[in-house]
Phi, psi and omega in degrees: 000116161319117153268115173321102209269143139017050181303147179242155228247098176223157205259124184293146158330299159336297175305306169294329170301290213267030107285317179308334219262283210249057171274316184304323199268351176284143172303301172308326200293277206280336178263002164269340145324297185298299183334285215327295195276356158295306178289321113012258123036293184278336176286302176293311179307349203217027208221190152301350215248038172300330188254346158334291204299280211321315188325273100072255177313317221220030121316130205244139146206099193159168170305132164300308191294334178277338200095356191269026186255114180234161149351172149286303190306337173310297196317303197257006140255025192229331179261291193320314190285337179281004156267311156320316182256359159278344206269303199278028178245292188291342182293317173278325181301308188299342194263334186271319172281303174227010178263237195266350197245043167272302194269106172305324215252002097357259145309053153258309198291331200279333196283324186295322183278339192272328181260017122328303170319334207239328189285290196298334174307341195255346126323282190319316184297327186276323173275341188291298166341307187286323189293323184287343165063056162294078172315113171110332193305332202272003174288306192292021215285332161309031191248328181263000170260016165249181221228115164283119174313288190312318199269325171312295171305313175270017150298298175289304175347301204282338181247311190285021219288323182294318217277155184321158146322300226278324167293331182295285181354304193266355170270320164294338155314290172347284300208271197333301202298340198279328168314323135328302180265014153265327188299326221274314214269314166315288202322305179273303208287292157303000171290158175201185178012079174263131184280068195308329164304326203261011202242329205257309163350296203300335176289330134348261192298326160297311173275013179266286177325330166284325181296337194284295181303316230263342180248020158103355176287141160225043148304131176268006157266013148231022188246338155288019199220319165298330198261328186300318204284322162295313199291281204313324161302297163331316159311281198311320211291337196098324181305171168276145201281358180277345185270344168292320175287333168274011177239011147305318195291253173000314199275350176302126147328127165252344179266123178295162181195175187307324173269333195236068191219169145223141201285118168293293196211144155247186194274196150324307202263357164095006177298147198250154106329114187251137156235154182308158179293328203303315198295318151321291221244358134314306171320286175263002119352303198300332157339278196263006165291313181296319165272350156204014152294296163346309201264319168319299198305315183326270201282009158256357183278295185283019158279086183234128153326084185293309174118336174129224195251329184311309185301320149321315216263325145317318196275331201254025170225015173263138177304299182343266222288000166266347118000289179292318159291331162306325178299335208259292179292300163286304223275346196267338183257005165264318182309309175318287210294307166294328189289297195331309194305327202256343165280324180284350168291338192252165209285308197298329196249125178246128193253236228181094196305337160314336193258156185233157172310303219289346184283314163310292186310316188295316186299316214281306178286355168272320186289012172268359209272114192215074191253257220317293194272003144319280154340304226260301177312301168339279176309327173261008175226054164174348192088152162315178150034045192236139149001287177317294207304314173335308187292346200301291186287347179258012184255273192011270152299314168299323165310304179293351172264306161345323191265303204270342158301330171262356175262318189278008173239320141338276211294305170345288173311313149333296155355259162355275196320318206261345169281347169256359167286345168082052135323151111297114201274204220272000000 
């Protein structure tokens, strides 16, 4: 007598695809990555296996003749990350066009706290600086005024599950506008010998690539190639190559039309539902920056050679790295919380009625959580593999951990309060 064998349960290609996307699309998911490969990071930099990990890092690779012979590490803030800031270049044009930063009067507070967010860490960081009469110390004065998107949101996910919509709302405007205004700061401020020809070039492959979106292609072996090619110009230019990826971001559409669209979904009657591309390709893009630009640039970044209980104790008596962490710690959750406060006083800045002081403040000490483009500032305003840029990483890190342990112990309690108050959560 036969027997049936056993089937066995296997996941179509698809399937597997559409869990990995939106296991990938959770908040907690990319900032327990960024953890995950921080730590990582600090482990190999601090172990025998130091010179490995450094080979490793501070490994050349690329055309000489083109200007590409870079790092690894070179690599994953100057290549990776600039897919990164293509994925928030499109994020942001959908937020400007049709989102939360459509309606000024809507997006005046959080855009008003997010440019609070960024002045005072960076007053503080200046004054610690100055006082300290540190030759060199004030370049960095960028550095304590950004806000990491990924590791703040999935700070509130993991603690806030309770707490209104309207704060994840108002911290990510905050988060985009502030990320705006670090392009803006790379762009200008980090710049240094700009190579103009090679800038004007660069408008060449950019603008075939806009012409390209605007009528709807998005094959990637013919948009890539515009976009590798646009970065390489850019690059060549002296700007940071990252400032490429927001303005590829930028040339996309956001309102869908006949040309320029793609089927999302359909509705009940099977009619199909179109969106503009930018919202396609942040969709798909975002993917892989949250599962492998992000944590690359992470674990070739955070590895700094602490030194022992000496080498600490060096680093916390450099103005940098106390610079950086009071900016962080202090300058981001006075800077939010007071501009909200003195703006929500006039009739034009309205704060949510859903939110409480105590939900702002907390939000105020998670936007202190200045992990990517910290790092990323860090490194242009003192250089690689320097003294400095060390103290860089380790003021970062303490700092950003010091802001989300005290905003994620804030919002917790909220949390709590409003869950026996019987919230639902978010």
């Amino acid at each position: 007598m036969s027997q049936t064998p056993p089937t066995t349960s296997r996941l179509a290609p698809h399937e597997l695809w559409r869990g990995v996307h939106a296991t990938a699309q959770s908040d907690a998911v990319g900032g327990a990555l960024l953890l995950g490969a921080t730590v990582v990071a600090l482990l190999l930099a601090n172990t025998p296996a130091a010179d490995i990990y450094t080979a490793v890092r501070d490994f050349t690779v690329g055309p000489h003749a083109l200007h590409l012979d870079l790092t690894i590490g070179e690599w994953a803030a100057d290549g990776l990350l600039a897919i990164f800031f293509f994925v928030v270049g499109l994020e942001l044009k959908e937020e400007f066009v049709a989102g939360k930063l459509r309606d000024p009067r809507q997006a005046a507070l959080p855009i008003a706290a997010a440019f609070g967010g960024v002045a005072v860490p960076a007053l503080v960081f200046a004054g610690i600086a100055i006082s300290s009469d540190s030759e060199g110390a004030l370049r960095g004065w960028a550095i304590p005024t950004a806000t990491d998107i990924a590791f703040a949101v999935a700070v509130l996910a993991v603690v806030g599950r309770y707490l209104p919509p309207a704060l994840r709302v108002f911290l990510l405007t905050l988060a985009i506008v502030d990320d705006l205004i670090a392009i803006t700061i790379i762009a200008v401020v980090y710049t240094e010998g700009l190579q103009l020809q090679w800038l004007l070039l660069a408008l060449v492959p950019l603008a075939a690539f806009a012409v390209l979106v605007q009528r709807g292609v998005i094959t990637w072996w013919v948009l890539a190639p515009l976009g590798v090619l646009t970065w390489a110009l850019v690059h060549a230019s002296g700007i940071h190559a990252t400032v490429a990826g927001v303005l590829l971001g930028f040339t996309v559409p956001v309102v869908a039309t006949q040309r320029a669209r793609v089927q999302s979904s359909t509705d009940e009657d099977g009619t199909p539902i179109y969106d503009g591309l930018t919202a396609y390709l942040a969709d798909q893009w975002g993917v892989f920056t949250t599962l492998v630009a992000v944590p690359v640039f992470a674990f070739f970044s955070a590895g700094v050679t602490v030194g022992g209980l000496e080498g600490f104790r060096t680093a916390m008596q450099d103005p940098i790295t106390l610079g950086i962490i009071a900016g962080l710690f202090l300058g981001k959750p006075i800077g939010i919380t007071a501009t909200t406060f003195l703006l929500s006083r006039l009739p034009a800045f309205q704060l949510d009625d859903s939110l409480r002081w105590p939900d702002i403040i907390g939000m105020g000490f998670v936007a202190g959580v200045g992990f990517t483009v910290s790092l990323l500032v860090g490194e242009l305003a003192y250089g690689a593999a320097s003294v400095a840029e060390e103290h860089v990483k380790i003021g970062v890190l303490l700092g950003s951990l010091v802001s989300a342990l005290a905003g994620g112990g804030v919002l917790a309690m909220r949390s709590r309060a409003a869950k026996a108050a019987g919230a639902q959560p978010a």
